[in-house]
Structures are given as C-alpha cells and as structure tokens.
Amino acid sequence: MTLEYSPQFDPASTEDAMLVSMARSGHREAFDEIDRRYRGRICRYLRRHTNGLAHAEELAQQTLIRAFEVIDQLRLGDRVGAWLYRIAYRLLIDDSRKRRPHATLDADLAGTARQAVDSLIVEEEKADLWRIARQTLSQDEYVAVELRYVENFNIAEIANIMSRSQVSVRVLLHRARNRLLPHLSDQS
C-alpha cells in the first residue's frame, strides 16, 4: 500500500468511516487521524491490565500497527473504536500468555506495579468501586463491566471485542452487578 498525503484534507472534521475508507486507499493522514483519536483511550484501557505505562503504550502501538495491517478486514458499519478494542483485547491476552503461561491478567498487576496502576485509576475513576470490582469479579466480568461502564460500549460491541455472544455478555454483566450490589450498599 502506498501512503499519500493530501494538503486539502481536514482530518478533524472527517467521520471515522470516511477515514477508514481513505486509509484503505493508502491515505496516510487518514490513518494518522484514527491513531490520534483512539491511541489515548486504547492506552488507558491497556494500562489498567498491564504492569506499567510503558508496557501499555507498547501494546497500544502494536494494536495500531495491527489495525493498519488489517484495516481491510474492518466491516463497513462497524465502529472503529470497538474494532480497535477487540484487537487490543486479543493482544493483551496473547501478551499475558507469552509472559507467563499460567498467569492471569490480575497476577500481572501484583506488587508495586499494582499500586502504581491503582493510583492512576484513583485519578480517573472512583477507586474504591473499581478496587472492589477487581477483587470481587472474575476477569471476564471485570472486563465486560469496564467496557460497558467506563468505555461506554454497547452489548453487541462488547460481544465482538470479547469474542462472545451477546447473551453471554448480558449474563456476565448481570452476574457482575449482582456480585457488586452488596458492596455498593456498604458504601452508601
């Protein structure tokens, strides 16, 4: 694919679908705009599941490289953000398996790295609730809740990201809410 720059192109006012179409045609600035719009959110998501900012940034970079390589696979009508989160989620799982064959993502957050990530979460979200959620919920329940209530994805998009059925995602969210309900009433 040959990449081109266009002097009259205004990336900030272009819809995601048009950016994807242009990027597929080799328009460099179009993919640069996709990168600009989504890198921070992808990195923030990955930071919650890795052992540091540098590792999250590396995975975010891999996500965007992978997205560039397979941009032709994005189905028209799919949201670019959900597609990128799905790539990031899969890279996160692959990375976890490579680093520690039997470790979970939560085990990667042990010790001082866990404290550093928790302090970042304190700045961005309601720390007590997310700490309780991480301790109380299974990994899949936590990811589903995070994608739904932090990243604002709908059920279909979460199902796509997590490679699950929509019914399975609804069940995960229902169970997670039921498990968190007693902790929410304790904080009131």
PDB file of C-alpha atoms in Angstrom:
ATOM      1  CA  MET A   1       0.000   0.000   0.000  1.00  0.00           C
ATOM      2  CA  THR A   2       1.395   3.379  -0.999  1.00  0.00           C
ATOM      3  CA  LEU A   3       0.787   6.122   1.519  1.00  0.00           C
ATOM      4  CA  GLU A   4      -0.134   9.571   0.333  1.00  0.00           C
ATOM      5  CA  TYR A   5      -0.526  12.970   1.976  1.00  0.00           C
ATOM      6  CA  SER A   6      -3.176  15.429   0.868  1.00  0.00           C
ATOM      7  CA  PRO A   7      -2.826  19.174   1.546  1.00  0.00           C
ATOM      8  CA  GLN A   8      -6.603  19.938   1.423  1.00  0.00           C
ATOM      9  CA  PHE A   9      -7.634  17.112   3.766  1.00  0.00           C
ATOM     10  CA  ASP A  10      -9.112  18.223   7.133  1.00  0.00           C
ATOM     11  CA  PRO A  11      -8.855  15.122   9.360  1.00  0.00           C
ATOM     12  CA  ALA A  12     -10.549  16.638  12.415  1.00  0.00           C
ATOM     13  CA  SER A  13     -13.851  17.105  10.602  1.00  0.00           C
ATOM     14  CA  THR A  14     -13.889  13.710   8.862  1.00  0.00           C
ATOM     15  CA  GLU A  15     -16.102  10.855  10.101  1.00  0.00           C
ATOM     16  CA  ASP A  16     -14.460   7.577  11.174  1.00  0.00           C
ATOM     17  CA  ALA A  17     -15.994   5.620   8.269  1.00  0.00           C
ATOM     18  CA  MET A  18     -14.509   8.061   5.749  1.00  0.00           C
ATOM     19  CA  LEU A  19     -11.127   7.883   7.492  1.00  0.00           C
ATOM     20  CA  VAL A  20     -11.192   4.086   7.227  1.00  0.00           C
ATOM     21  CA  SER A  21     -12.117   4.270   3.555  1.00  0.00           C
ATOM     22  CA  MET A  22      -9.337   6.746   2.885  1.00  0.00           C
ATOM     23  CA  ALA A  23      -6.813   4.720   4.916  1.00  0.00           C
ATOM     24  CA  ARG A  24      -7.703   1.628   2.888  1.00  0.00           C
ATOM     25  CA  SER A  25      -6.830   3.630  -0.221  1.00  0.00           C
ATOM     26  CA  GLY A  26      -3.404   4.476   1.193  1.00  0.00           C
ATOM     27  CA  HIS A  27      -4.129   7.921   2.615  1.00  0.00           C
ATOM     28  CA  ARG A  28      -1.544   8.325   5.390  1.00  0.00           C
ATOM     29  CA  GLU A  29      -3.165  11.282   7.152  1.00  0.00           C
ATOM     30  CA  ALA A  30      -6.448   9.374   7.455  1.00  0.00           C
ATOM     31  CA  PHE A  31      -4.833   6.585   9.449  1.00  0.00           C
ATOM     32  CA  ASP A  32      -2.828   9.146  11.430  1.00  0.00           C
ATOM     33  CA  GLU A  33      -6.155  10.707  12.464  1.00  0.00           C
ATOM     34  CA  ILE A  34      -7.539   7.313  13.529  1.00  0.00           C
ATOM     35  CA  ASP A  35      -4.376   6.872  15.584  1.00  0.00           C
ATOM     36  CA  ARG A  36      -4.781  10.340  17.138  1.00  0.00           C
ATOM     37  CA  ARG A  37      -8.436   9.746  18.037  1.00  0.00           C
ATOM     38  CA  TYR A  38      -8.040   6.323  19.626  1.00  0.00           C
ATOM     39  CA  ARG A  39      -4.446   5.850  20.895  1.00  0.00           C
ATOM     40  CA  GLY A  40      -5.097   7.544  24.271  1.00  0.00           C
ATOM     41  CA  ARG A  41      -8.251   5.550  25.003  1.00  0.00           C
ATOM     42  CA  ILE A  42      -6.645   2.258  23.944  1.00  0.00           C
ATOM     43  CA  CYS A  43      -3.579   3.023  26.076  1.00  0.00           C
ATOM     44  CA  ARG A  44      -5.744   3.916  29.091  1.00  0.00           C
ATOM     45  CA  TYR A  45      -7.648   0.630  28.717  1.00  0.00           C
ATOM     46  CA  LEU A  46      -4.442  -1.396  28.380  1.00  0.00           C
ATOM     47  CA  ARG A  47      -2.824   0.426  31.316  1.00  0.00           C
ATOM     48  CA  ARG A  48      -5.464  -0.999  33.631  1.00  0.00           C
ATOM     49  CA  HIS A  49      -4.462  -4.524  32.626  1.00  0.00           C
ATOM     50  CA  THR A  50      -0.676  -4.326  32.392  1.00  0.00           C
ATOM     51  CA  ASN A  51       2.197  -3.768  34.759  1.00  0.00           C
ATOM     52  CA  GLY A  52       3.018  -0.221  33.737  1.00  0.00           C
ATOM     53  CA  LEU A  53       2.516   2.669  31.391  1.00  0.00           C
ATOM     54  CA  ALA A  54       5.430   1.734  29.115  1.00  0.00           C
ATOM     55  CA  HIS A  55       4.021  -1.760  28.605  1.00  0.00           C
ATOM     56  CA  ALA A  56       0.557  -0.342  27.901  1.00  0.00           C
ATOM     57  CA  GLU A  57       1.995   2.121  25.373  1.00  0.00           C
ATOM     58  CA  GLU A  58       3.887  -0.699  23.672  1.00  0.00           C
ATOM     59  CA  LEU A  59       0.700  -2.768  23.389  1.00  0.00           C
ATOM     60  CA  ALA A  60      -1.214   0.284  22.124  1.00  0.00           C
ATOM     61  CA  GLN A  61       1.439   0.734  19.441  1.00  0.00           C
ATOM     62  CA  GLN A  62       1.132  -2.948  18.492  1.00  0.00           C
ATOM     63  CA  THR A  63      -2.651  -2.536  18.367  1.00  0.00           C
ATOM     64  CA  LEU A  64      -2.428   0.344  15.930  1.00  0.00           C
ATOM     65  CA  ILE A  65       0.190  -1.397  13.792  1.00  0.00           C
ATOM     66  CA  ARG A  66      -2.002  -4.475  13.636  1.00  0.00           C
ATOM     67  CA  ALA A  67      -5.028  -2.313  12.783  1.00  0.00           C
ATOM     68  CA  PHE A  68      -3.098  -0.679   9.952  1.00  0.00           C
ATOM     69  CA  GLU A  69      -2.078  -4.105   8.619  1.00  0.00           C
ATOM     70  CA  VAL A  70      -5.627  -5.480   8.649  1.00  0.00           C
ATOM     71  CA  ILE A  71      -7.708  -2.367   8.041  1.00  0.00           C
ATOM     72  CA  ASP A  72      -9.287  -4.072   5.030  1.00  0.00           C
ATOM     73  CA  GLN A  73     -10.902  -6.554   7.451  1.00  0.00           C
ATOM     74  CA  LEU A  74     -12.930  -3.857   9.230  1.00  0.00           C
ATOM     75  CA  ARG A  75     -16.516  -4.370   8.138  1.00  0.00           C
ATOM     76  CA  LEU A  76     -18.377  -1.331   6.921  1.00  0.00           C
ATOM     77  CA  GLY A  77     -20.764  -0.213   9.635  1.00  0.00           C
ATOM     78  CA  ASP A  78     -18.579  -1.478  12.498  1.00  0.00           C
ATOM     79  CA  ARG A  79     -17.394   1.173  14.933  1.00  0.00           C
ATOM     80  CA  VAL A  80     -13.679   1.814  14.617  1.00  0.00           C
ATOM     81  CA  GLY A  81     -13.291   2.088  18.400  1.00  0.00           C
ATOM     82  CA  ALA A  82     -14.855  -1.314  19.071  1.00  0.00           C
ATOM     83  CA  TRP A  83     -12.704  -2.877  16.366  1.00  0.00           C
ATOM     84  CA  LEU A  84      -9.534  -1.370  17.883  1.00  0.00           C
ATOM     85  CA  TYR A  85     -10.511  -2.504  21.389  1.00  0.00           C
ATOM     86  CA  ARG A  86     -11.011  -6.028  20.068  1.00  0.00           C
ATOM     87  CA  ILE A  87      -7.502  -6.006  18.606  1.00  0.00           C
ATOM     88  CA  ALA A  88      -6.108  -4.599  21.887  1.00  0.00           C
ATOM     89  CA  TYR A  89      -8.003  -7.189  23.948  1.00  0.00           C
ATOM     90  CA  ARG A  90      -6.607 -10.041  21.857  1.00  0.00           C
ATOM     91  CA  LEU A  91      -3.068  -8.656  22.007  1.00  0.00           C
ATOM     92  CA  LEU A  92      -3.425  -8.319  25.780  1.00  0.00           C
ATOM     93  CA  ILE A  93      -4.447 -11.955  26.083  1.00  0.00           C
ATOM     94  CA  ASP A  94      -1.610 -13.078  23.789  1.00  0.00           C
ATOM     95  CA  ASP A  95       0.888 -10.972  25.717  1.00  0.00           C
ATOM     96  CA  SER A  96      -0.273 -12.405  29.034  1.00  0.00           C
ATOM     97  CA  ARG A  97       0.077 -15.949  27.727  1.00  0.00           C
ATOM     98  CA  LYS A  98       3.573 -15.286  26.359  1.00  0.00           C
ATOM     99  CA  ARG A  99       4.884 -13.642  29.501  1.00  0.00           C
ATOM    100  CA  ARG A 100       3.512 -16.163  31.982  1.00  0.00           C
ATOM    101  CA  PRO A 101       1.830 -19.224  30.541  1.00  0.00           C
ATOM    102  CA  HIS A 102      -0.383 -19.786  33.584  1.00  0.00           C
ATOM    103  CA  ALA A 103      -0.727 -16.246  34.865  1.00  0.00           C
ATOM    104  CA  THR A 104      -3.883 -14.201  34.724  1.00  0.00           C
ATOM    105  CA  LEU A 105      -4.017 -10.536  33.876  1.00  0.00           C
ATOM    106  CA  ASP A 106      -4.664  -9.791  37.546  1.00  0.00           C
ATOM    107  CA  ALA A 107      -1.471 -11.644  38.557  1.00  0.00           C
ATOM    108  CA  ASP A 108       0.469  -9.309  36.260  1.00  0.00           C
ATOM    109  CA  LEU A 109      -0.692  -6.427  38.448  1.00  0.00           C
ATOM    110  CA  ALA A 110       0.952  -7.697  41.617  1.00  0.00           C
ATOM    111  CA  GLY A 111       3.193  -5.757  43.977  1.00  0.00           C
ATOM    112  CA  THR A 112       4.371  -2.252  43.295  1.00  0.00           C
ATOM    113  CA  ALA A 113       3.093  -2.291  39.718  1.00  0.00           C
ATOM    114  CA  ARG A 114      -0.397  -2.904  41.083  1.00  0.00           C
ATOM    115  CA  GLN A 115      -0.051   0.080  43.435  1.00  0.00           C
ATOM    116  CA  ALA A 116       1.112   2.324  40.591  1.00  0.00           C
ATOM    117  CA  VAL A 117      -1.791   1.307  38.343  1.00  0.00           C
ATOM    118  CA  ASP A 118      -4.260   1.680  41.213  1.00  0.00           C
ATOM    119  CA  SER A 119      -3.042   5.230  41.865  1.00  0.00           C
ATOM    120  CA  LEU A 120      -3.672   6.073  38.205  1.00  0.00           C
ATOM    121  CA  ILE A 121      -7.157   4.594  38.406  1.00  0.00           C
ATOM    122  CA  VAL A 122      -7.830   6.699  41.526  1.00  0.00           C
ATOM    123  CA  GLU A 123      -7.255   9.801  39.414  1.00  0.00           C
ATOM    124  CA  GLU A 124      -9.592   8.667  36.627  1.00  0.00           C
ATOM    125  CA  GLU A 125     -12.427   6.709  38.245  1.00  0.00           C
ATOM    126  CA  LYS A 126     -13.993   6.010  41.594  1.00  0.00           C
ATOM    127  CA  ALA A 127     -11.138   3.986  43.025  1.00  0.00           C
ATOM    128  CA  ASP A 128     -12.975   2.129  45.764  1.00  0.00           C
ATOM    129  CA  LEU A 129     -15.592   0.699  43.446  1.00  0.00           C
ATOM    130  CA  TRP A 130     -13.025  -0.422  40.869  1.00  0.00           C
ATOM    131  CA  ARG A 131     -10.794  -1.943  43.545  1.00  0.00           C
ATOM    132  CA  ILE A 132     -13.753  -3.887  44.896  1.00  0.00           C
ATOM    133  CA  ALA A 133     -14.743  -4.885  41.375  1.00  0.00           C
ATOM    134  CA  ARG A 134     -11.254  -6.206  40.636  1.00  0.00           C
ATOM    135  CA  GLN A 135     -11.244  -8.217  43.875  1.00  0.00           C
ATOM    136  CA  THR A 136     -14.817  -9.467  43.575  1.00  0.00           C
ATOM    137  CA  LEU A 137     -15.377 -10.146  39.890  1.00  0.00           C
ATOM    138  CA  SER A 138     -13.895 -12.728  37.580  1.00  0.00           C
ATOM    139  CA  GLN A 139     -11.551 -11.409  34.907  1.00  0.00           C
ATOM    140  CA  ASP A 140     -14.238 -11.673  32.195  1.00  0.00           C
ATOM    141  CA  GLU A 141     -16.858  -9.982  34.380  1.00  0.00           C
ATOM    142  CA  TYR A 142     -14.454  -7.145  35.179  1.00  0.00           C
ATOM    143  CA  VAL A 143     -13.547  -6.624  31.502  1.00  0.00           C
ATOM    144  CA  ALA A 144     -17.224  -6.636  30.498  1.00  0.00           C
ATOM    145  CA  VAL A 145     -18.132  -4.109  33.222  1.00  0.00           C
ATOM    146  CA  GLU A 146     -15.198  -1.902  32.291  1.00  0.00           C
ATOM    147  CA  LEU A 147     -16.047  -1.929  28.589  1.00  0.00           C
ATOM    148  CA  ARG A 148     -19.704  -1.177  29.349  1.00  0.00           C
ATOM    149  CA  TYR A 149     -19.459   1.472  32.058  1.00  0.00           C
ATOM    150  CA  VAL A 150     -16.055   3.073  31.506  1.00  0.00           C
ATOM    151  CA  GLU A 151     -15.615   2.811  27.745  1.00  0.00           C
ATOM    152  CA  ASN A 152     -19.389   3.051  27.006  1.00  0.00           C
ATOM    153  CA  PHE A 153     -19.574   0.193  24.506  1.00  0.00           C
ATOM    154  CA  ASN A 154     -22.945  -1.430  23.879  1.00  0.00           C
ATOM    155  CA  ILE A 155     -23.642  -5.147  24.349  1.00  0.00           C
ATOM    156  CA  ALA A 156     -23.050  -6.032  20.690  1.00  0.00           C
ATOM    157  CA  GLU A 157     -19.703  -4.232  20.654  1.00  0.00           C
ATOM    158  CA  ILE A 158     -18.585  -5.886  23.897  1.00  0.00           C
ATOM    159  CA  ALA A 159     -19.573  -9.277  22.489  1.00  0.00           C
ATOM    160  CA  ASN A 160     -17.487  -8.526  19.423  1.00  0.00           C
ATOM    161  CA  ILE A 161     -14.487  -7.333  21.454  1.00  0.00           C
ATOM    162  CA  MET A 162     -14.575 -10.323  23.809  1.00  0.00           C
ATOM    163  CA  SER A 163     -15.480 -12.863  21.077  1.00  0.00           C
ATOM    164  CA  ARG A 164     -18.601 -13.906  22.978  1.00  0.00           C
ATOM    165  CA  SER A 165     -22.297 -13.999  22.235  1.00  0.00           C
ATOM    166  CA  GLN A 166     -24.462 -11.059  23.272  1.00  0.00           C
ATOM    167  CA  VAL A 167     -26.322 -13.361  25.669  1.00  0.00           C
ATOM    168  CA  SER A 168     -23.025 -14.337  27.289  1.00  0.00           C
ATOM    169  CA  VAL A 169     -22.106 -10.655  27.743  1.00  0.00           C
ATOM    170  CA  ARG A 170     -25.509  -9.890  29.264  1.00  0.00           C
ATOM    171  CA  VAL A 171     -25.046 -12.803  31.680  1.00  0.00           C
ATOM    172  CA  LEU A 172     -21.553 -11.548  32.623  1.00  0.00           C
ATOM    173  CA  LEU A 173     -22.882  -8.047  33.283  1.00  0.00           C
ATOM    174  CA  HIS A 174     -25.877  -9.355  35.244  1.00  0.00           C
ATOM    175  CA  ARG A 175     -23.680 -11.545  37.439  1.00  0.00           C
ATOM    176  CA  ALA A 176     -21.189  -8.727  37.940  1.00  0.00           C
ATOM    177  CA  ARG A 177     -23.898  -6.288  39.018  1.00  0.00           C
ATOM    178  CA  ASN A 178     -25.339  -8.856  41.430  1.00  0.00           C
ATOM    179  CA  ARG A 179     -21.904  -9.538  42.924  1.00  0.00           C
ATOM    180  CA  LEU A 180     -21.198  -5.814  43.321  1.00  0.00           C
ATOM    181  CA  LEU A 181     -24.623  -4.875  44.715  1.00  0.00           C
ATOM    182  CA  PRO A 182     -23.808  -5.762  48.358  1.00  0.00           C
ATOM    183  CA  HIS A 183     -20.601  -3.694  48.144  1.00  0.00           C
ATOM    184  CA  LEU A 184     -22.461  -0.717  46.707  1.00  0.00           C
ATOM    185  CA  SER A 185     -24.938  -0.708  49.570  1.00  0.00           C
ATOM    186  CA  ASP A 186     -21.997  -0.845  52.044  1.00  0.00           C
ATOM    187  CA  GLN A 187     -20.576   2.381  50.559  1.00  0.00           C
ATOM    188  CA  SER A 188     -23.840   4.320  50.728  1.00  0.00           C
TER     189      SER A 188
END
